[in-house]
Amino acid sequence: RWGEEAGRFVEGGSTVEVEAMTRESEPSAPLTDMEAALVRDLWASTKGMGMQSAGVVLFRNLFQLAPGLLELFSFRHEHDLFNSAKLKMHAIAVVGTVGLAVGKIGKLEEVAPKVKGLALKHTGYGVQPEHYDVLGKAWLQTLEATLGGDFNQSARIAWSKFWNRFSIMIVAAATERTSR
């Protein structure tokens, strides 16, 4: 899904371009054991800052990349958005789901039932397949911001491969409903 070209989607009548993740290997290639270990280490470091904190940074990045996506969320009208209890609860849930996938990095198919349910639910809210590309970019920015120099090129490649595989699973589940 993350190709050489930038991703594009229409938001509020204008086209938003999202820079594609840089990858040195085949996007659909499985993670090596070393890459899987690196993703788990990255996750442990990110989780160490707190799921809520990481999630708030993630959503801040997401809405900076694509402000119109805020309209898809129930907390869109919250006065103090990034201190909102609703946003923080949702952020914890998103980070928790990604953490579940990281924990099953070698066996992502084991999280497929949960992912399928979430994907179908989010499709009903108006989430489109290309939004997962934006979320992937927001994750990269979040990891860069929270991990600093520890998020090097090897880490970026490993995370990109993980996110690619995970987002393919999400999009496949979401498009299954729409193709029926």
PDB file of N, CA and C in Angstrom, residues 43-130:
ATOM      1  N   TRP A  43       8.079  -0.054  20.167  1.00  0.00           N
ATOM      2  CA  TRP A  43       6.780  -0.014  20.835  1.00  0.00           C
ATOM      3  C   TRP A  43       6.953   0.095  22.344  1.00  0.00           C
ATOM      4  N   ALA A  44       7.885  -0.662  22.896  1.00  0.00           N
ATOM      5  CA  ALA A  44       8.127  -0.605  24.343  1.00  0.00           C
ATOM      6  C   ALA A  44       8.538   0.802  24.759  1.00  0.00           C
ATOM      7  N   SER A  45       9.375   1.438  23.964  1.00  0.00           N
ATOM      8  CA  SER A  45       9.804   2.807  24.267  1.00  0.00           C
ATOM      9  C   SER A  45       8.643   3.782  24.165  1.00  0.00           C
ATOM     10  N   THR A  46       7.827   3.620  23.147  1.00  0.00           N
ATOM     11  CA  THR A  46       6.676   4.504  22.958  1.00  0.00           C
ATOM     12  C   THR A  46       5.662   4.292  24.070  1.00  0.00           C
ATOM     13  N   LYS A  47       5.389   3.042  24.379  1.00  0.00           N
ATOM     14  CA  LYS A  47       4.442   2.715  25.440  1.00  0.00           C
ATOM     15  C   LYS A  47       4.941   3.238  26.784  1.00  0.00           C
ATOM     16  N   GLY A  48       6.265   3.303  26.939  1.00  0.00           N
ATOM     17  CA  GLY A  48       6.852   3.807  28.172  1.00  0.00           C
ATOM     18  C   GLY A  48       6.488   5.250  28.467  1.00  0.00           C
ATOM     19  N   MET A  49       6.175   6.020  27.430  1.00  0.00           N
ATOM     20  CA  MET A  49       5.762   7.405  27.667  1.00  0.00           C
ATOM     21  C   MET A  49       4.292   7.481  28.070  1.00  0.00           C
ATOM     22  N   GLY A  50       3.599   6.358  27.965  1.00  0.00           N
ATOM     23  CA  GLY A  50       2.190   6.299  28.325  1.00  0.00           C
ATOM     24  C   GLY A  50       1.318   6.230  27.088  1.00  0.00           C
ATOM     25  N   MET A  51       0.346   5.335  27.122  1.00  0.00           N
ATOM     26  CA  MET A  51      -0.521   5.140  25.968  1.00  0.00           C
ATOM     27  C   MET A  51      -1.314   6.404  25.664  1.00  0.00           C
ATOM     28  N   GLN A  52      -1.773   7.075  26.701  1.00  0.00           N
ATOM     29  CA  GLN A  52      -2.540   8.292  26.485  1.00  0.00           C
ATOM     30  C   GLN A  52      -1.682   9.379  25.852  1.00  0.00           C
ATOM     31  N   SER A  53      -0.495   9.584  26.374  1.00  0.00           N
ATOM     32  CA  SER A  53       0.400  10.614  25.823  1.00  0.00           C
ATOM     33  C   SER A  53       0.766  10.317  24.377  1.00  0.00           C
ATOM     34  N   ALA A  54       1.124   9.068  24.107  1.00  0.00           N
ATOM     35  CA  ALA A  54       1.467   8.692  22.735  1.00  0.00           C
ATOM     36  C   ALA A  54       0.264   8.885  21.811  1.00  0.00           C
ATOM     37  N   GLY A  55      -0.916   8.527  22.293  1.00  0.00           N
ATOM     38  CA  GLY A  55      -2.119   8.671  21.487  1.00  0.00           C
ATOM     39  C   GLY A  55      -2.472  10.120  21.199  1.00  0.00           C
ATOM     40  N   VAL A  56      -2.284  10.983  22.169  1.00  0.00           N
ATOM     41  CA  VAL A  56      -2.561  12.409  21.955  1.00  0.00           C
ATOM     42  C   VAL A  56      -1.590  12.970  20.912  1.00  0.00           C
ATOM     43  N   VAL A  57      -0.318  12.606  20.999  1.00  0.00           N
ATOM     44  CA  VAL A  57       0.652  13.035  19.985  1.00  0.00           C
ATOM     45  C   VAL A  57       0.239  12.500  18.617  1.00  0.00           C
ATOM     46  N   LEU A  58      -0.179  11.247  18.563  1.00  0.00           N
ATOM     47  CA  LEU A  58      -0.630  10.648  17.309  1.00  0.00           C
ATOM     48  C   LEU A  58      -1.782  11.450  16.697  1.00  0.00           C
ATOM     49  N   PHE A  59      -2.799  11.754  17.490  1.00  0.00           N
ATOM     50  CA  PHE A  59      -3.946  12.483  16.953  1.00  0.00           C
ATOM     51  C   PHE A  59      -3.591  13.922  16.596  1.00  0.00           C
ATOM     52  N   ARG A  60      -2.694  14.527  17.335  1.00  0.00           N
ATOM     53  CA  ARG A  60      -2.227  15.870  16.977  1.00  0.00           C
ATOM     54  C   ARG A  60      -1.581  15.823  15.582  1.00  0.00           C
ATOM     55  N   ASN A  61      -0.739  14.820  15.359  1.00  0.00           N
ATOM     56  CA  ASN A  61      -0.089  14.658  14.054  1.00  0.00           C
ATOM     57  C   ASN A  61      -1.105  14.344  12.966  1.00  0.00           C
ATOM     58  N   LEU A  62      -2.052  13.469  13.260  1.00  0.00           N
ATOM     59  CA  LEU A  62      -3.074  13.100  12.283  1.00  0.00           C
ATOM     60  C   LEU A  62      -3.856  14.331  11.822  1.00  0.00           C
ATOM     61  N   PHE A  63      -4.283  15.155  12.762  1.00  0.00           N
ATOM     62  CA  PHE A  63      -5.102  16.312  12.402  1.00  0.00           C
ATOM     63  C   PHE A  63      -4.278  17.447  11.795  1.00  0.00           C
ATOM     64  N   GLN A  64      -2.969  17.447  12.027  1.00  0.00           N
ATOM     65  CA  GLN A  64      -2.109  18.401  11.317  1.00  0.00           C
ATOM     66  C   GLN A  64      -1.947  17.983   9.863  1.00  0.00           C
ATOM     67  N   LEU A  65      -1.827  16.685   9.627  1.00  0.00           N
ATOM     68  CA  LEU A  65      -1.698  16.168   8.259  1.00  0.00           C
ATOM     69  C   LEU A  65      -2.987  16.332   7.469  1.00  0.00           C
ATOM     70  N   ALA A  66      -4.100  16.069   8.113  1.00  0.00           N
ATOM     71  CA  ALA A  66      -5.403  16.080   7.420  1.00  0.00           C
ATOM     72  C   ALA A  66      -6.475  16.606   8.380  1.00  0.00           C
ATOM     73  N   PRO A  67      -6.570  17.921   8.521  1.00  0.00           N
ATOM     74  CA  PRO A  67      -7.519  18.507   9.478  1.00  0.00           C
ATOM     75  C   PRO A  67      -8.963  18.056   9.276  1.00  0.00           C
ATOM     76  N   GLY A  68      -9.354  17.786   8.051  1.00  0.00           N
ATOM     77  CA  GLY A  68     -10.721  17.368   7.777  1.00  0.00           C
ATOM     78  C   GLY A  68     -11.098  16.032   8.392  1.00  0.00           C
ATOM     79  N   LEU A  69     -10.108  15.208   8.728  1.00  0.00           N
ATOM     80  CA  LEU A  69     -10.404  13.918   9.348  1.00  0.00           C
ATOM     81  C   LEU A  69     -11.036  14.087  10.721  1.00  0.00           C
ATOM     82  N   LEU A  70     -10.817  15.217  11.359  1.00  0.00           N
ATOM     83  CA  LEU A  70     -11.418  15.476  12.667  1.00  0.00           C
ATOM     84  C   LEU A  70     -12.937  15.330  12.607  1.00  0.00           C
ATOM     85  N   GLU A  71     -13.523  15.654  11.469  1.00  0.00           N
ATOM     86  CA  GLU A  71     -14.982  15.583  11.320  1.00  0.00           C
ATOM     87  C   GLU A  71     -15.531  14.164  11.455  1.00  0.00           C
ATOM     88  N   LEU A  72     -14.681  13.157  11.354  1.00  0.00           N
ATOM     89  CA  LEU A  72     -15.119  11.770  11.477  1.00  0.00           C
ATOM     90  C   LEU A  72     -15.244  11.317  12.936  1.00  0.00           C
ATOM     91  N   PHE A  73     -14.817  12.142  13.867  1.00  0.00           N
ATOM     92  CA  PHE A  73     -14.741  11.730  15.265  1.00  0.00           C
ATOM     93  C   PHE A  73     -15.817  12.389  16.126  1.00  0.00           C
ATOM     94  N   SER A  74     -16.292  11.635  17.101  1.00  0.00           N
ATOM     95  CA  SER A  74     -17.339  12.139  17.994  1.00  0.00           C
ATOM     96  C   SER A  74     -16.851  13.293  18.861  1.00  0.00           C
ATOM     97  N   PHE A  75     -15.572  13.406  19.074  1.00  0.00           N
ATOM     98  CA  PHE A  75     -15.025  14.467  19.919  1.00  0.00           C
ATOM     99  C   PHE A  75     -14.673  15.728  19.134  1.00  0.00           C
ATOM    100  N   ARG A  76     -15.114  15.827  17.892  1.00  0.00           N
ATOM    101  CA  ARG A  76     -14.748  16.939  17.010  1.00  0.00           C
ATOM    102  C   ARG A  76     -15.153  18.306  17.545  1.00  0.00           C
ATOM    103  N   HIS A  77     -16.177  18.374  18.386  1.00  0.00           N
ATOM    104  CA  HIS A  77     -16.657  19.662  18.886  1.00  0.00           C
ATOM    105  C   HIS A  77     -16.159  19.975  20.293  1.00  0.00           C
ATOM    106  N   GLU A  78     -15.275  19.156  20.804  1.00  0.00           N
ATOM    107  CA  GLU A  78     -14.740  19.388  22.152  1.00  0.00           C
ATOM    108  C   GLU A  78     -13.983  20.718  22.181  1.00  0.00           C
ATOM    109  N   HIS A  79     -14.210  21.467  23.227  1.00  0.00           N
ATOM    110  CA  HIS A  79     -13.612  22.805  23.344  1.00  0.00           C
ATOM    111  C   HIS A  79     -12.083  22.742  23.386  1.00  0.00           C
ATOM    112  N   ASP A  80     -11.545  21.956  24.276  1.00  0.00           N
ATOM    113  CA  ASP A  80     -10.097  21.829  24.440  1.00  0.00           C
ATOM    114  C   ASP A  80      -9.712  20.434  23.936  1.00  0.00           C
ATOM    115  N   LEU A  81      -9.669  20.299  22.614  1.00  0.00           N
ATOM    116  CA  LEU A  81      -9.596  19.005  21.940  1.00  0.00           C
ATOM    117  C   LEU A  81      -8.562  18.056  22.526  1.00  0.00           C
ATOM    118  N   PHE A  82      -7.317  18.494  22.647  1.00  0.00           N
ATOM    119  CA  PHE A  82      -6.252  17.574  23.023  1.00  0.00           C
ATOM    120  C   PHE A  82      -6.188  17.306  24.527  1.00  0.00           C
ATOM    121  N   ASN A  83      -7.037  17.974  25.287  1.00  0.00           N
ATOM    122  CA  ASN A  83      -7.208  17.665  26.703  1.00  0.00           C
ATOM    123  C   ASN A  83      -8.557  17.023  26.971  1.00  0.00           C
ATOM    124  N   SER A  84      -9.297  16.761  25.913  1.00  0.00           N
ATOM    125  CA  SER A  84     -10.622  16.169  26.003  1.00  0.00           C
ATOM    126  C   SER A  84     -10.550  14.724  26.488  1.00  0.00           C
ATOM    127  N   ALA A  85     -11.402  14.397  27.433  1.00  0.00           N
ATOM    128  CA  ALA A  85     -11.469  13.014  27.921  1.00  0.00           C
ATOM    129  C   ALA A  85     -11.870  12.068  26.793  1.00  0.00           C
ATOM    130  N   LYS A  86     -12.764  12.502  25.900  1.00  0.00           N
ATOM    131  CA  LYS A  86     -13.198  11.655  24.790  1.00  0.00           C
ATOM    132  C   LYS A  86     -12.035  11.346  23.852  1.00  0.00           C
ATOM    133  N   LEU A  87     -11.245  12.371  23.493  1.00  0.00           N
ATOM    134  CA  LEU A  87     -10.096  12.133  22.613  1.00  0.00           C
ATOM    135  C   LEU A  87      -9.096  11.221  23.311  1.00  0.00           C
ATOM    136  N   LYS A  88      -8.826  11.483  24.580  1.00  0.00           N
ATOM    137  CA  LYS A  88      -7.844  10.668  25.303  1.00  0.00           C
ATOM    138  C   LYS A  88      -8.274   9.213  25.397  1.00  0.00           C
ATOM    139  N   MET A  89      -9.566   8.962  25.625  1.00  0.00           N
ATOM    140  CA  MET A  89     -10.042   7.581  25.684  1.00  0.00           C
ATOM    141  C   MET A  89      -9.898   6.900  24.323  1.00  0.00           C
ATOM    142  N   HIS A  90     -10.219   7.636  23.259  1.00  0.00           N
ATOM    143  CA  HIS A  90     -10.075   7.069  21.917  1.00  0.00           C
ATOM    144  C   HIS A  90      -8.602   6.834  21.591  1.00  0.00           C
ATOM    145  N   ALA A  91      -7.754   7.759  21.996  1.00  0.00           N
ATOM    146  CA  ALA A  91      -6.312   7.625  21.757  1.00  0.00           C
ATOM    147  C   ALA A  91      -5.768   6.370  22.434  1.00  0.00           C
ATOM    148  N   ILE A  92      -6.194   6.127  23.654  1.00  0.00           N
ATOM    149  CA  ILE A  92      -5.759   4.926  24.376  1.00  0.00           C
ATOM    150  C   ILE A  92      -6.215   3.670  23.634  1.00  0.00           C
ATOM    151  N   ALA A  93      -7.440   3.693  23.115  1.00  0.00           N
ATOM    152  CA  ALA A  93      -7.960   2.535  22.381  1.00  0.00           C
ATOM    153  C   ALA A  93      -7.168   2.283  21.099  1.00  0.00           C
ATOM    154  N   VAL A  94      -6.842   3.355  20.367  1.00  0.00           N
ATOM    155  CA  VAL A  94      -6.076   3.201  19.118  1.00  0.00           C
ATOM    156  C   VAL A  94      -4.679   2.665  19.422  1.00  0.00           C
ATOM    157  N   VAL A  95      -4.027   3.263  20.390  1.00  0.00           N
ATOM    158  CA  VAL A  95      -2.681   2.821  20.749  1.00  0.00           C
ATOM    159  C   VAL A  95      -2.728   1.370  21.246  1.00  0.00           C
ATOM    160  N   GLY A  96      -3.760   1.036  22.002  1.00  0.00           N
ATOM    161  CA  GLY A  96      -3.906  -0.331  22.495  1.00  0.00           C
ATOM    162  C   GLY A  96      -4.079  -1.340  21.366  1.00  0.00           C
ATOM    163  N   THR A  97      -4.849  -0.967  20.354  1.00  0.00           N
ATOM    164  CA  THR A  97      -5.055  -1.871  19.212  1.00  0.00           C
ATOM    165  C   THR A  97      -3.759  -2.073  18.435  1.00  0.00           C
ATOM    166  N   VAL A  98      -3.031  -0.999  18.218  1.00  0.00           N
ATOM    167  CA  VAL A  98      -1.748  -1.134  17.526  1.00  0.00           C
ATOM    168  C   VAL A  98      -0.789  -1.960  18.389  1.00  0.00           C
ATOM    169  N   GLY A  99      -0.835  -1.749  19.696  1.00  0.00           N
ATOM    170  CA  GLY A  99      -0.009  -2.540  20.604  1.00  0.00           C
ATOM    171  C   GLY A  99      -0.340  -4.017  20.542  1.00  0.00           C
ATOM    172  N   LEU A 100      -1.611  -4.325  20.406  1.00  0.00           N
ATOM    173  CA  LEU A 100      -2.036  -5.713  20.245  1.00  0.00           C
ATOM    174  C   LEU A 100      -1.402  -6.313  18.995  1.00  0.00           C
ATOM    175  N   ALA A 101      -1.427  -5.555  17.900  1.00  0.00           N
ATOM    176  CA  ALA A 101      -0.820  -6.027  16.650  1.00  0.00           C
ATOM    177  C   ALA A 101       0.694  -6.177  16.785  1.00  0.00           C
ATOM    178  N   VAL A 102       1.343  -5.226  17.454  1.00  0.00           N
ATOM    179  CA  VAL A 102       2.790  -5.338  17.668  1.00  0.00           C
ATOM    180  C   VAL A 102       3.095  -6.595  18.475  1.00  0.00           C
ATOM    181  N   GLY A 103       2.277  -6.873  19.471  1.00  0.00           N
ATOM    182  CA  GLY A 103       2.471  -8.068  20.293  1.00  0.00           C
ATOM    183  C   GLY A 103       2.325  -9.364  19.514  1.00  0.00           C
ATOM    184  N   LYS A 104       1.609  -9.305  18.409  1.00  0.00           N
ATOM    185  CA  LYS A 104       1.401 -10.483  17.555  1.00  0.00           C
ATOM    186  C   LYS A 104       2.096 -10.289  16.213  1.00  0.00           C
ATOM    187  N   ILE A 105       3.174  -9.557  16.211  1.00  0.00           N
ATOM    188  CA  ILE A 105       3.820  -9.145  14.964  1.00  0.00           C
ATOM    189  C   ILE A 105       4.154 -10.312  14.040  1.00  0.00           C
ATOM    190  N   GLY A 106       4.497 -11.441  14.579  1.00  0.00           N
ATOM    191  CA  GLY A 106       4.802 -12.601  13.738  1.00  0.00           C
ATOM    192  C   GLY A 106       3.574 -13.407  13.362  1.00  0.00           C
ATOM    193  N   LYS A 107       2.442 -13.069  13.979  1.00  0.00           N
ATOM    194  CA  LYS A 107       1.198 -13.813  13.757  1.00  0.00           C
ATOM    195  C   LYS A 107       0.027 -12.843  13.676  1.00  0.00           C
ATOM    196  N   LEU A 108       0.138 -11.865  12.795  1.00  0.00           N
ATOM    197  CA  LEU A 108      -0.903 -10.836  12.694  1.00  0.00           C
ATOM    198  C   LEU A 108      -2.282 -11.423  12.423  1.00  0.00           C
ATOM    199  N   GLU A 109      -2.323 -12.584  11.785  1.00  0.00           N
ATOM    200  CA  GLU A 109      -3.623 -13.194  11.495  1.00  0.00           C
ATOM    201  C   GLU A 109      -4.416 -13.474  12.772  1.00  0.00           C
ATOM    202  N   GLU A 110      -3.731 -13.581  13.911  1.00  0.00           N
ATOM    203  CA  GLU A 110      -4.420 -13.822  15.180  1.00  0.00           C
ATOM    204  C   GLU A 110      -5.228 -12.618  15.644  1.00  0.00           C
ATOM    205  N   VAL A 111      -4.886 -11.418  15.169  1.00  0.00           N
ATOM    206  CA  VAL A 111      -5.663 -10.233  15.538  1.00  0.00           C
ATOM    207  C   VAL A 111      -6.698  -9.879  14.468  1.00  0.00           C
ATOM    208  N   ALA A 112      -6.758 -10.677  13.406  1.00  0.00           N
ATOM    209  CA  ALA A 112      -7.668 -10.391  12.293  1.00  0.00           C
ATOM    210  C   ALA A 112      -9.129 -10.233  12.716  1.00  0.00           C
ATOM    211  N   PRO A 113      -9.672 -11.096  13.597  1.00  0.00           N
ATOM    212  CA  PRO A 113     -11.079 -10.909  13.968  1.00  0.00           C
ATOM    213  C   PRO A 113     -11.356  -9.556  14.630  1.00  0.00           C
ATOM    214  N   LYS A 114     -10.488  -9.140  15.523  1.00  0.00           N
ATOM    215  CA  LYS A 114     -10.662  -7.835  16.172  1.00  0.00           C
ATOM    216  C   LYS A 114     -10.515  -6.714  15.148  1.00  0.00           C
ATOM    217  N   VAL A 115      -9.501  -6.815  14.304  1.00  0.00           N
ATOM    218  CA  VAL A 115      -9.252  -5.798  13.283  1.00  0.00           C
ATOM    219  C   VAL A 115     -10.429  -5.715  12.317  1.00  0.00           C
ATOM    220  N   LYS A 116     -10.982  -6.854  11.952  1.00  0.00           N
ATOM    221  CA  LYS A 116     -12.112  -6.862  11.026  1.00  0.00           C
ATOM    222  C   LYS A 116     -13.295  -6.112  11.629  1.00  0.00           C
ATOM    223  N   GLY A 117     -13.599  -6.389  12.878  1.00  0.00           N
ATOM    224  CA  GLY A 117     -14.699  -5.697  13.537  1.00  0.00           C
ATOM    225  C   GLY A 117     -14.489  -4.193  13.592  1.00  0.00           C
ATOM    226  N   LEU A 118     -13.283  -3.783  13.942  1.00  0.00           N
ATOM    227  CA  LEU A 118     -12.973  -2.354  14.000  1.00  0.00           C
ATOM    228  C   LEU A 118     -13.009  -1.708  12.623  1.00  0.00           C
ATOM    229  N   ALA A 119     -12.491  -2.411  11.631  1.00  0.00           N
ATOM    230  CA  ALA A 119     -12.479  -1.868  10.271  1.00  0.00           C
ATOM    231  C   ALA A 119     -13.897  -1.639   9.759  1.00  0.00           C
ATOM    232  N   LEU A 120     -14.759  -2.606   9.976  1.00  0.00           N
ATOM    233  CA  LEU A 120     -16.144  -2.468   9.529  1.00  0.00           C
ATOM    234  C   LEU A 120     -16.850  -1.329  10.266  1.00  0.00           C
ATOM    235  N   LYS A 121     -16.606  -1.240  11.550  1.00  0.00           N
ATOM    236  CA  LYS A 121     -17.196  -0.167  12.358  1.00  0.00           C
ATOM    237  C   LYS A 121     -16.741   1.200  11.842  1.00  0.00           C
ATOM    238  N   HIS A 122     -15.445   1.325  11.565  1.00  0.00           N
ATOM    239  CA  HIS A 122     -14.904   2.609  11.116  1.00  0.00           C
ATOM    240  C   HIS A 122     -15.338   2.958   9.691  1.00  0.00           C
ATOM    241  N   THR A 123     -15.543   1.951   8.859  1.00  0.00           N
ATOM    242  CA  THR A 123     -16.074   2.211   7.520  1.00  0.00           C
ATOM    243  C   THR A 123     -17.450   2.867   7.642  1.00  0.00           C
ATOM    244  N   GLY A 124     -18.231   2.405   8.609  1.00  0.00           N
ATOM    245  CA  GLY A 124     -19.540   2.992   8.857  1.00  0.00           C
ATOM    246  C   GLY A 124     -19.472   4.447   9.288  1.00  0.00           C
ATOM    247  N   TYR A 125     -18.348   4.852   9.864  1.00  0.00           N
ATOM    248  CA  TYR A 125     -18.153   6.252  10.289  1.00  0.00           C
ATOM    249  C   TYR A 125     -17.647   7.134   9.152  1.00  0.00           C
ATOM    250  N   GLY A 126     -17.321   6.510   8.013  1.00  0.00           N
ATOM    251  CA  GLY A 126     -16.842   7.281   6.873  1.00  0.00           C
ATOM    252  C   GLY A 126     -15.344   7.172   6.634  1.00  0.00           C
ATOM    253  N   VAL A 127     -14.667   6.320   7.385  1.00  0.00           N
ATOM    254  CA  VAL A 127     -13.232   6.137   7.180  1.00  0.00           C
ATOM    255  C   VAL A 127     -13.022   5.423   5.845  1.00  0.00           C
ATOM    256  N   GLN A 128     -12.117   5.960   5.047  1.00  0.00           N
ATOM    257  CA  GLN A 128     -11.799   5.424   3.719  1.00  0.00           C
ATOM    258  C   GLN A 128     -10.445   4.710   3.772  1.00  0.00           C
ATOM    259  N   PRO A 129     -10.201   3.774   2.863  1.00  0.00           N
ATOM    260  CA  PRO A 129      -8.919   3.068   2.865  1.00  0.00           C
ATOM    261  C   PRO A 129      -7.700   4.000   2.875  1.00  0.00           C
ATOM    262  N   GLU A 130      -7.764   5.092   2.132  1.00  0.00           N
ATOM    263  CA  GLU A 130      -6.606   6.000   2.072  1.00  0.00           C
ATOM    264  C   GLU A 130      -6.341   6.723   3.393  1.00  0.00           C
TER     265      GLU A 130
END
